[in-house]
Structure formats: C-alpha cells, structure tokens
Tab-separated table of N, CA and C in Angstrom:
chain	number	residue	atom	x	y	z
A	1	UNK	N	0.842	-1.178	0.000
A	1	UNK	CA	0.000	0.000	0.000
A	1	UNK	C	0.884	1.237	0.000
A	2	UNK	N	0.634	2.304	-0.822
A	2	UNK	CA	1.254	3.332	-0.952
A	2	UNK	C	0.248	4.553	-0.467
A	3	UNK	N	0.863	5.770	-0.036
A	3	UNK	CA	0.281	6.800	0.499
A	3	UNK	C	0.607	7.719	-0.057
A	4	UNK	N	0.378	8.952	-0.240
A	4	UNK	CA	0.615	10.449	-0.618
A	4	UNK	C	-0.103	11.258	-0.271
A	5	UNK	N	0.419	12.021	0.717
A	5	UNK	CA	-0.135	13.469	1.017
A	5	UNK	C	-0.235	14.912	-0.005
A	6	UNK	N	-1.341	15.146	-0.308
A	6	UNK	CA	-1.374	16.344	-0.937
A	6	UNK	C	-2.075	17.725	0.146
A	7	UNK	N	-1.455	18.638	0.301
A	7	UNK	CA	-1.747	19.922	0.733
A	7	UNK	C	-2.602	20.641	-0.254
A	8	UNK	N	-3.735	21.505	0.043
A	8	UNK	CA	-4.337	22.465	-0.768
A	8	UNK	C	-4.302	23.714	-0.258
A	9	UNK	N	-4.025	25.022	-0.591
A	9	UNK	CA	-3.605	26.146	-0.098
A	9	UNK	C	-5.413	26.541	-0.787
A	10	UNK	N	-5.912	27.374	0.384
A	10	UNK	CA	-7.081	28.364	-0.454
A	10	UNK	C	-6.704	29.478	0.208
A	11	UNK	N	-6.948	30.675	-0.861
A	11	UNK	CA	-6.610	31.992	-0.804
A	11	UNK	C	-7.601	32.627	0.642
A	12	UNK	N	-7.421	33.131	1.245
A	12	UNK	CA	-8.068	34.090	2.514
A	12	UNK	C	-9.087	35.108	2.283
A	13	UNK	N	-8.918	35.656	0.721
A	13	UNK	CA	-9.205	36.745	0.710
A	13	UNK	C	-10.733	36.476	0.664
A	14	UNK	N	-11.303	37.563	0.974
A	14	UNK	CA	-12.350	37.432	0.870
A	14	UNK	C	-13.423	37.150	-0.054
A	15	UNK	N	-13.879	36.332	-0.112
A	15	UNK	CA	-14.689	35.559	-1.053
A	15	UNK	C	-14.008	35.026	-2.149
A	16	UNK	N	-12.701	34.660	-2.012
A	16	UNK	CA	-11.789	33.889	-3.152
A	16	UNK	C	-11.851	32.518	-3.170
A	17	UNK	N	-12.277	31.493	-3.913
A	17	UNK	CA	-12.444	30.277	-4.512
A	17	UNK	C	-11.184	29.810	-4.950
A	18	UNK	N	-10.263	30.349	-5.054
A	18	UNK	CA	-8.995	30.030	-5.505
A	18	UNK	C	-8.470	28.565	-4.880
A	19	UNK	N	-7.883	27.655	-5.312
A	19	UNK	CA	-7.093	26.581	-4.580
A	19	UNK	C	-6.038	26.100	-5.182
A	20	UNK	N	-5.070	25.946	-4.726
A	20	UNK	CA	-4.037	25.334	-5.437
A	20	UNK	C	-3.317	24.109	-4.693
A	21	UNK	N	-3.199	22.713	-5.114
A	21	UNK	CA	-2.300	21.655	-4.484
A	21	UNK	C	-0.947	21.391	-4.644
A	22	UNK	N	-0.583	21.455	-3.667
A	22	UNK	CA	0.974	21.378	-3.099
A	22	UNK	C	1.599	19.851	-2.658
A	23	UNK	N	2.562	19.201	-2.653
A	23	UNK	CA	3.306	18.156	-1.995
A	23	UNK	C	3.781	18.566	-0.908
A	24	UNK	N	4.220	19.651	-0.529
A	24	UNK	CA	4.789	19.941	0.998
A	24	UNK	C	4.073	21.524	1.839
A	25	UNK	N	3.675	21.601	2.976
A	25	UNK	CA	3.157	22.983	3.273
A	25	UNK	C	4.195	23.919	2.855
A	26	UNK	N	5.835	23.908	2.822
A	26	UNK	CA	6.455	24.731	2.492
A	26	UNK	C	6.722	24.850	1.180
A	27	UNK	N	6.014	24.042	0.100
A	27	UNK	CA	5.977	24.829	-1.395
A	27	UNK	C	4.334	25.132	-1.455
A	28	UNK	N	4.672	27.089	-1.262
A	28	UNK	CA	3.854	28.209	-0.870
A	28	UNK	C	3.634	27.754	-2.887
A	29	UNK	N	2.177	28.104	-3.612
A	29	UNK	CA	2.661	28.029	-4.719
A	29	UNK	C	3.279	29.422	-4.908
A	30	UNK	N	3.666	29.170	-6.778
A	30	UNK	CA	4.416	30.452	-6.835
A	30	UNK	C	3.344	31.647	-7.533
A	31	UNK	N	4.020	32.768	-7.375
A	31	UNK	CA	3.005	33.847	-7.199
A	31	UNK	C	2.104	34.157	-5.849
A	32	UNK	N	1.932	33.325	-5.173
A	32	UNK	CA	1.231	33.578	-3.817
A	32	UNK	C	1.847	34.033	-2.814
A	33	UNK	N	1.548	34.752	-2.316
A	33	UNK	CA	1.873	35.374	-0.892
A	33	UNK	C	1.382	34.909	0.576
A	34	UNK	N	2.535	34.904	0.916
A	34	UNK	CA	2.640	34.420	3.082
A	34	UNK	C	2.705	35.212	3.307
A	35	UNK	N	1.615	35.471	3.832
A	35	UNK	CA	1.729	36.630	5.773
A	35	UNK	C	1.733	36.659	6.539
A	36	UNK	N	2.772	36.017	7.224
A	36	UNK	CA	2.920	35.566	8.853
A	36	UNK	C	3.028	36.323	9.764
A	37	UNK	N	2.339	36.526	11.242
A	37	UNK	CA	2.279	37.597	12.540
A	37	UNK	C	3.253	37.577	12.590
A	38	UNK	N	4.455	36.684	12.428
A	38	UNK	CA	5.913	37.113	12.937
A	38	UNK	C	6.449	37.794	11.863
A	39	UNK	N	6.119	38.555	10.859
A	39	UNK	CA	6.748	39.057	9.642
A	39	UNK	C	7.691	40.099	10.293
A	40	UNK	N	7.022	40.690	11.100
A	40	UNK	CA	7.440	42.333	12.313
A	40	UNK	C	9.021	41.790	13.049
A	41	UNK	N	9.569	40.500	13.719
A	41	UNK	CA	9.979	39.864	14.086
A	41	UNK	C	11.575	39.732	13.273
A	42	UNK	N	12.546	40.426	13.568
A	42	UNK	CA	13.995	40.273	12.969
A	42	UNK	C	14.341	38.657	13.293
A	43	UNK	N	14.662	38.139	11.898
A	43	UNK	CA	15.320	36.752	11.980
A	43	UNK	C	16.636	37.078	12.318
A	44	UNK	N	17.296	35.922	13.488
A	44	UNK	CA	18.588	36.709	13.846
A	44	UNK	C	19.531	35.240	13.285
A	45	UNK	N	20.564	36.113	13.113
A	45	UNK	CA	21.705	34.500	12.699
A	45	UNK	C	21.795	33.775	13.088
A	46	UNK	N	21.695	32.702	12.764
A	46	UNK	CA	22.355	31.069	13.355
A	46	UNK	C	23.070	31.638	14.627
A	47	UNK	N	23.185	30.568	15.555
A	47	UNK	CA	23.748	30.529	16.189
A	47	UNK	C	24.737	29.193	16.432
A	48	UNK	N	25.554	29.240	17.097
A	48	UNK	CA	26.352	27.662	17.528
A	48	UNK	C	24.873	27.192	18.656
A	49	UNK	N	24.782	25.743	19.412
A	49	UNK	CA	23.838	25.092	19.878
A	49	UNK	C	24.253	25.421	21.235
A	50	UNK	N	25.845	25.467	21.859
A	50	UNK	CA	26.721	25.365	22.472
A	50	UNK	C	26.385	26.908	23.309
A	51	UNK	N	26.625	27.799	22.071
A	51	UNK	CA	27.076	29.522	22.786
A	51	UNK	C	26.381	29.554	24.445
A	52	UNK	N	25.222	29.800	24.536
A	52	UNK	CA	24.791	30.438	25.391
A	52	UNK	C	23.903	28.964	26.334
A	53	UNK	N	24.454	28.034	25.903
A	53	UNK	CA	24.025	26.748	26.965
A	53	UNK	C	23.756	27.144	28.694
A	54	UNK	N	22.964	26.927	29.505
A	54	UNK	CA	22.995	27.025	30.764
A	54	UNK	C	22.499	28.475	30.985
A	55	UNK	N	22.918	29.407	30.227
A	55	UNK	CA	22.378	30.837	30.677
A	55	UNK	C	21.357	31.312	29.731
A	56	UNK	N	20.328	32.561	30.846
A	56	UNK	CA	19.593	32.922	30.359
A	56	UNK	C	19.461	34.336	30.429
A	57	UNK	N	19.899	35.003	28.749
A	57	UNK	CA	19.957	36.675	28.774
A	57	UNK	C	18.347	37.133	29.180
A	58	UNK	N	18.459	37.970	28.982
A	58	UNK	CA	16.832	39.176	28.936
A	58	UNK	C	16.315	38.672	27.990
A	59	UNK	N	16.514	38.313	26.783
A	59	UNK	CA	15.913	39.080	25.518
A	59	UNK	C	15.376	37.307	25.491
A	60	UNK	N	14.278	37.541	24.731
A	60	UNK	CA	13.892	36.166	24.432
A	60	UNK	C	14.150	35.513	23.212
A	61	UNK	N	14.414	34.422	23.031
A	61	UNK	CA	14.633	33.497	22.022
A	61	UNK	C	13.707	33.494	20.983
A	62	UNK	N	14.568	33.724	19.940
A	62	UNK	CA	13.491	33.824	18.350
A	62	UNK	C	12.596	32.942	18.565
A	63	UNK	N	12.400	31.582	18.670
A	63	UNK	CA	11.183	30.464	18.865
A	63	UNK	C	10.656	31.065	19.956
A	64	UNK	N	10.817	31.839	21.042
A	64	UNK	CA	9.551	32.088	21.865
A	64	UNK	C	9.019	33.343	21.380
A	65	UNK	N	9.670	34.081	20.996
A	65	UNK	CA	9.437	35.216	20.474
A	65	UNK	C	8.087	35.036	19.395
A	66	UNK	N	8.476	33.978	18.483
A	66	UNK	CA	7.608	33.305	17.950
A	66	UNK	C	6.316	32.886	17.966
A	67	UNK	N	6.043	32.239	19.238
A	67	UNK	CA	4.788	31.689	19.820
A	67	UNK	C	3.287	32.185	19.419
A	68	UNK	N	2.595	31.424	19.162
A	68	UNK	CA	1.184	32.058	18.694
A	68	UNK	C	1.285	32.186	17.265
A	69	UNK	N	1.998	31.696	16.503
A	69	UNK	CA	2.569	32.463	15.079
A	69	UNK	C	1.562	32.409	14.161
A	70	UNK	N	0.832	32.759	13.080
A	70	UNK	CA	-0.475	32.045	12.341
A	70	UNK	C	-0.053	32.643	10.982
A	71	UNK	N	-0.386	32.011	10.449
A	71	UNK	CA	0.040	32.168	8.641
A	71	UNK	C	-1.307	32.514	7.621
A	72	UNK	N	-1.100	33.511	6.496
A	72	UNK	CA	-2.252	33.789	6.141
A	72	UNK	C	-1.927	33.877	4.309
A	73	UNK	N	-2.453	32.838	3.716
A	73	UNK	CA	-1.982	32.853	1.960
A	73	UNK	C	-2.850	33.590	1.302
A	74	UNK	N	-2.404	34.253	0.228
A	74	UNK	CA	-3.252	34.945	-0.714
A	74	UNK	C	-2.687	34.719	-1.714
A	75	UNK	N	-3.473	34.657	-2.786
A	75	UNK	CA	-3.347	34.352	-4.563
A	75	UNK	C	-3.048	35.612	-5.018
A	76	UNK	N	-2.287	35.271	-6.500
A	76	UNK	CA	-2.171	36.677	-7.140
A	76	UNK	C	-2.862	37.552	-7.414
A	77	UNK	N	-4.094	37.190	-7.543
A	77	UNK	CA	-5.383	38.346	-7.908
A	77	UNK	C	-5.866	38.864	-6.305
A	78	UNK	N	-5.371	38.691	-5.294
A	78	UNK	CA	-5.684	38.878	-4.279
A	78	UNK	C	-4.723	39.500	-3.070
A	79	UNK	N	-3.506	39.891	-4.255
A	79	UNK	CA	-2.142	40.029	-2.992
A	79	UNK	C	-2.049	40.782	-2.147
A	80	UNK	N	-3.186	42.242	-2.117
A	80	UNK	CA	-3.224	43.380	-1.510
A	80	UNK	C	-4.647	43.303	-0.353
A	81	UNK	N	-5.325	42.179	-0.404
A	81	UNK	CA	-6.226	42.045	0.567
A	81	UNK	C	-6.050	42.384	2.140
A	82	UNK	N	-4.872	41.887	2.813
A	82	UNK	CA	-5.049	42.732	4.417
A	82	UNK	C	-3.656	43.448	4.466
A	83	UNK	N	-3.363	44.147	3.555
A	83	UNK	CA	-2.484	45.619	3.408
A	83	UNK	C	-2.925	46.061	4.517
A	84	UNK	N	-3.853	46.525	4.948
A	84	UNK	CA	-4.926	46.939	5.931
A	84	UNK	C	-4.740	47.061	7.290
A	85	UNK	N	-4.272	44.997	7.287
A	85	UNK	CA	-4.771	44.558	8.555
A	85	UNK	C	-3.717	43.776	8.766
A	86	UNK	N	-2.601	43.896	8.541
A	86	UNK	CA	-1.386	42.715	9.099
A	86	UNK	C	-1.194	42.018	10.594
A	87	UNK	N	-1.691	41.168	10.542
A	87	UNK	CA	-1.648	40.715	11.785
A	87	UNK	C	-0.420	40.463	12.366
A	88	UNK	N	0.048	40.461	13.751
A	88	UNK	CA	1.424	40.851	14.480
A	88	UNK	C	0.882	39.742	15.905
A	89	UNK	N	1.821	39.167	15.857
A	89	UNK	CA	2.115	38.244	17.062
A	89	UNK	C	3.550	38.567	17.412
A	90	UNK	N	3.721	38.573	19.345
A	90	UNK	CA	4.803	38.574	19.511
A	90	UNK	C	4.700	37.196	21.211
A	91	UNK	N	5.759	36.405	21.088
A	91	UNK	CA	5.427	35.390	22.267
A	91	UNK	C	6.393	36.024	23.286
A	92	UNK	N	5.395	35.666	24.375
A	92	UNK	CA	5.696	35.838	26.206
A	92	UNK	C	6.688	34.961	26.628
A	93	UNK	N	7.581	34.898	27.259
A	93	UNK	CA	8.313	33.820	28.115
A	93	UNK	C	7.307	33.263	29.085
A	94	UNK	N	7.529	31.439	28.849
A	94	UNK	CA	6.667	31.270	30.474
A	94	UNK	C	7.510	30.173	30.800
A	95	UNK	N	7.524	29.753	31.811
A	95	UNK	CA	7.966	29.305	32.715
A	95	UNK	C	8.066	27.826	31.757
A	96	UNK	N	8.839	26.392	31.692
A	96	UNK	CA	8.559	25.505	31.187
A	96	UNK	C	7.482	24.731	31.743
A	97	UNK	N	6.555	23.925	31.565
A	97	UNK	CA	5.685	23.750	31.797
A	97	UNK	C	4.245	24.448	32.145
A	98	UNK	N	4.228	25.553	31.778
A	98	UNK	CA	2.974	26.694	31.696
A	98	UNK	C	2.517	26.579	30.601
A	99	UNK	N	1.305	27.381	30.369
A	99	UNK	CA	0.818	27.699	29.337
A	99	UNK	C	1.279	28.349	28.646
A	100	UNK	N	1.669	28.557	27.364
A	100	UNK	CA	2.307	29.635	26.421
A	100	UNK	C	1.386	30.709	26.546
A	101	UNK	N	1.905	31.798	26.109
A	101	UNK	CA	1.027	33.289	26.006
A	101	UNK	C	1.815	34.072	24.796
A	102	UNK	N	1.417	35.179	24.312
A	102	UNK	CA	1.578	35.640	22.998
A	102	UNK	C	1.056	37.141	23.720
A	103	UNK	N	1.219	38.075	22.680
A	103	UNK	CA	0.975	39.718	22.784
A	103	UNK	C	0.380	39.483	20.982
A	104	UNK	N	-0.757	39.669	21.049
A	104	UNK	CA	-2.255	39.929	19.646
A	104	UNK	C	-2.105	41.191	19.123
A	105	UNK	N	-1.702	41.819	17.908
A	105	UNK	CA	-1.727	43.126	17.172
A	105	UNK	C	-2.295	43.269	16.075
A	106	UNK	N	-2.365	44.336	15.595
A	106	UNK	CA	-2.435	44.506	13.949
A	106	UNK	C	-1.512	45.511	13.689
A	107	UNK	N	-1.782	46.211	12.491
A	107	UNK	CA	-0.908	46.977	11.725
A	107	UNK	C	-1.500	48.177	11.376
A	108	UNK	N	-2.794	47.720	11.627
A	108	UNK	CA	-4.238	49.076	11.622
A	108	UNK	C	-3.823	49.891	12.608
A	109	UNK	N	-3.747	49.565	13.903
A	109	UNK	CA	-3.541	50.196	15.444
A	109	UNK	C	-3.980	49.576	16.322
A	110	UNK	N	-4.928	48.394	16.243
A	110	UNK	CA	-5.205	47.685	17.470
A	110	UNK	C	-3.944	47.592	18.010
A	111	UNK	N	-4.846	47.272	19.507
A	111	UNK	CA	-4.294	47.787	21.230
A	111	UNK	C	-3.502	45.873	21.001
A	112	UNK	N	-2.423	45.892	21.428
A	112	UNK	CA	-1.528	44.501	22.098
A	112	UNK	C	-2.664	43.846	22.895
A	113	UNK	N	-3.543	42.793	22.724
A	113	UNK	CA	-3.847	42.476	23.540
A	113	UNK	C	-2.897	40.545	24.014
A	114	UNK	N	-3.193	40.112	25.440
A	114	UNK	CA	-2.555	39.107	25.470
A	114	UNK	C	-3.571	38.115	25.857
A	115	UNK	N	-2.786	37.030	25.074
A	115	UNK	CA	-3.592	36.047	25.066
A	115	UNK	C	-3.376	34.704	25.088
A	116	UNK	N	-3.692	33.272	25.097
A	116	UNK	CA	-2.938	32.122	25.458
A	116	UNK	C	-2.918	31.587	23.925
A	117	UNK	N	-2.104	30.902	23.711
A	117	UNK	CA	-1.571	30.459	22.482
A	117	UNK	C	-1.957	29.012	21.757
A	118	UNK	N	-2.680	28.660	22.329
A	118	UNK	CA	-2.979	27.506	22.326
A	118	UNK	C	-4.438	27.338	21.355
A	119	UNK	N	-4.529	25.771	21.163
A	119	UNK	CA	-6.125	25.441	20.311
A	119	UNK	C	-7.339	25.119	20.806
A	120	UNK	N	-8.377	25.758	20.416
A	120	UNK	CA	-9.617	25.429	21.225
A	120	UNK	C	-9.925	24.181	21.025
A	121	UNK	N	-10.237	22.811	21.713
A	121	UNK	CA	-10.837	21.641	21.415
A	121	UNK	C	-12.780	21.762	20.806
A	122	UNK	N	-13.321	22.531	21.985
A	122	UNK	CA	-14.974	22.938	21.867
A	122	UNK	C	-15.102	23.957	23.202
A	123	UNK	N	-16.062	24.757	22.600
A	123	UNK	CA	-16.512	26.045	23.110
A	123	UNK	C	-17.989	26.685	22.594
A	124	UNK	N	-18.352	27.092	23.001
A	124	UNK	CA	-20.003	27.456	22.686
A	124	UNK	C	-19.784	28.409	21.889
A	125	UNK	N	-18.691	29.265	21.463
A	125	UNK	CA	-18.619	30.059	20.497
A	125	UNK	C	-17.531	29.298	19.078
A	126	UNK	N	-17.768	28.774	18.829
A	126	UNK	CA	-17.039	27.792	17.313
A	126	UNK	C	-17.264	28.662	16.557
A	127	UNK	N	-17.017	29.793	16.277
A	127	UNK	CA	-16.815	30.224	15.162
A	127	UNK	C	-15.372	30.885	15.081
A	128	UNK	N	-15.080	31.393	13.816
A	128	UNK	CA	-13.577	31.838	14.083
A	128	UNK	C	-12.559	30.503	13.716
A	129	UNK	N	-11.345	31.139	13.314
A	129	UNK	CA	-10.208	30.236	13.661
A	129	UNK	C	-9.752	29.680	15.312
A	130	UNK	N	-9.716	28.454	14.767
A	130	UNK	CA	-9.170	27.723	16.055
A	130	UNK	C	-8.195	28.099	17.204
A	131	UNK	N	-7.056	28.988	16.574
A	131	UNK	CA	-5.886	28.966	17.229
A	131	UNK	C	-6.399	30.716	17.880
A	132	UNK	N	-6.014	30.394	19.587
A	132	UNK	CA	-6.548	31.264	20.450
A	132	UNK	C	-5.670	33.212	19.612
A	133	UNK	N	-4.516	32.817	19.169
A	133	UNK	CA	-3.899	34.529	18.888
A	133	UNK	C	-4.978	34.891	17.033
A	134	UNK	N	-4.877	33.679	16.654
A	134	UNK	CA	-5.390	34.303	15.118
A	134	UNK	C	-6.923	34.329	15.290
A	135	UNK	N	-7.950	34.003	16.745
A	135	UNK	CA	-9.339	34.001	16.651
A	135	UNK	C	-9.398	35.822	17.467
A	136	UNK	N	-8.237	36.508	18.138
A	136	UNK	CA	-8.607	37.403	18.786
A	136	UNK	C	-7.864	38.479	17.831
A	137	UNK	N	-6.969	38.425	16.521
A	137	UNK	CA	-6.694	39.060	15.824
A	137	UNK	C	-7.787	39.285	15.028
A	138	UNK	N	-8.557	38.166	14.490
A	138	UNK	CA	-9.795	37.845	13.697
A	138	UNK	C	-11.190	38.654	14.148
A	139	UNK	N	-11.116	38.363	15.190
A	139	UNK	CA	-12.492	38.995	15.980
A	139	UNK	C	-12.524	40.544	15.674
A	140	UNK	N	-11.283	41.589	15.569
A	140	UNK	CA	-11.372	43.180	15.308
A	140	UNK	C	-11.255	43.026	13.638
A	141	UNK	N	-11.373	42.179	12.933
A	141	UNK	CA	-11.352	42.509	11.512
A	141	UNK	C	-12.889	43.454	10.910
A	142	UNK	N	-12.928	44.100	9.782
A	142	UNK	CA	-14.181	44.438	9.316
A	142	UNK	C	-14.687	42.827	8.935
A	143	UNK	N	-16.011	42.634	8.815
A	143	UNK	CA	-17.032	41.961	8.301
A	143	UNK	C	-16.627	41.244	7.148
A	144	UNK	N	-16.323	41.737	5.915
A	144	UNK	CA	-15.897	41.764	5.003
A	144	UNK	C	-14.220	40.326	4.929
A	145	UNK	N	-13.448	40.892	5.654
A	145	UNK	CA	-12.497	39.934	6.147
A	145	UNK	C	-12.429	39.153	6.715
A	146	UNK	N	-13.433	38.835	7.634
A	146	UNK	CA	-13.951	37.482	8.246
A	146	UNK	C	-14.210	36.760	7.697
A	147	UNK	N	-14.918	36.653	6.582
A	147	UNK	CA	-14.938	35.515	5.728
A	147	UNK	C	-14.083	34.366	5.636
A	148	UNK	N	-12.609	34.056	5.073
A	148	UNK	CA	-12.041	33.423	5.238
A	148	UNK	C	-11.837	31.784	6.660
A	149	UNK	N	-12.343	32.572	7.421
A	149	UNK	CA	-12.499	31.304	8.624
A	149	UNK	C	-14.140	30.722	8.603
A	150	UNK	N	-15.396	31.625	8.248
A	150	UNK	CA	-16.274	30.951	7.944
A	150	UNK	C	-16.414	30.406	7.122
A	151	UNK	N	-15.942	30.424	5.827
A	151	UNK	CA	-15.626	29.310	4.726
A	151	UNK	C	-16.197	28.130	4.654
A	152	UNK	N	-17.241	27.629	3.789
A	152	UNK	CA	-16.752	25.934	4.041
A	152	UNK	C	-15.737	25.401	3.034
A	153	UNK	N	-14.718	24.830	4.003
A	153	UNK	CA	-13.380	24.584	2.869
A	153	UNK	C	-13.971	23.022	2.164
A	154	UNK	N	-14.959	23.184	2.227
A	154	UNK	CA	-15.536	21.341	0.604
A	154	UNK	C	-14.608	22.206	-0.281
C-alpha cells in the first residue's frame, strides 16, 4: 500500500475560490503570498547550539518570540487584501511547563492584547479560527475579512 499526502492552499481573501495543491506545506505556490504575525519579528543569525548553553539573557529566544505564530496565503489576484490589517504576534516567556502566552496586534492600530496560544478543542462560540492569537486578531477585523475562517473549505 502506498500513500501520498497532498496539501491544498485556499486563498483568505475574501470571497476567493482560488485553490491550489501542493506536496509539501512549504511549497507556498508560486506567485502567492505568506503573511505571517511574525513578519514584524527580525530573523537573527544562526547561532552555535553550544554559545549560550545554561544561561539565560533578557531578551527572548526567536522560537519564543515566535509563539502564537499564524500564517495567512493569498493568490495573485488577491495580494493586496489585508495591506490593511497585518496581523502581528509577539510570544511571552513562560515558565517551562505553563501555558504559552503571545501579545495579539495589527498593523491598523489595534491595542496589544494578550492572550494564550494555544487550540480550542470545543466552546459554545465555534466560530472563528481555532488557534486562540489568530481568533482574537480575527475577531477586530471588518465583516468583510472574516470571511475566510467561515468558509466551508468542501
């Protein structure tokens, strides 16, 4: 028995039908655009594994920094859709074994709000995206941009 995974990317934008299938989540197709909350977020150089073993500076580590991260594709006829509204995640330090937490933005001017990082299993409000930073980024969008998570992805 043989298997193969195929990925389908659908565009966000609002009311776009677009789909395209992929072999791996990281072949984005081409022409399409990623907009990830961590876009705001300086990638910093490699490091050795070794350098800073045992100690812990101020500044937090690109992967926590990370936390909450949510990704948003758009098609070519659609590349300028949340110009608008860039969503901005930045992650909290917590303790190991805590709950992760995140700081929720946009690019509009919404207020930092914070929030836990994690996936809803069930909740009396199911609507929205699953993941707790991209359902409270989601929630201040216009009307219009919400779309994308009510979707039915058939």
């Amino acid at each position: 028995m043989t298997t193969e995974t195929v990925y389908r990317f659908l565009c966000d934008a609002p009311h776009c039908t677009m789909a395209v299938l992929a072999e791996s989540l990281k072949d984005v197709p081409e022409g399409w655009r990623t907009i990830k909350s961590t876009d705001h977020i300086p990638v910093p150089p490699p490091q050795p594994a070794y350098a800073a073993r045992g100690r812990r500076s101020n500044k937090l580590s690109y992967t926590e920094q990370c936390r909450g991260a949510f990704t948003l594709h758009l098609c070519p006829d659609d590349w300028d859709a949340f110009d608008a509204h860039l969503p901005r995640t930045d992650g909290v330090y917590t303790r190991p074994g805590r709950d992760g937490q995140a700081y929720v933005s946009c690019s509009c001017g919404m207020q930092y709000v914070l929030c836990g990082t994690g996936f809803r299993i069930a909740s009396a409000d199911m609507s929205g995206p699953a993941a707790y930073t991209e359902k409270t980024w989601w929630k201040h969008l216009p009307t219009e941009l919400q779309w994308y998570a009510a979707r039915d992805a058939a």
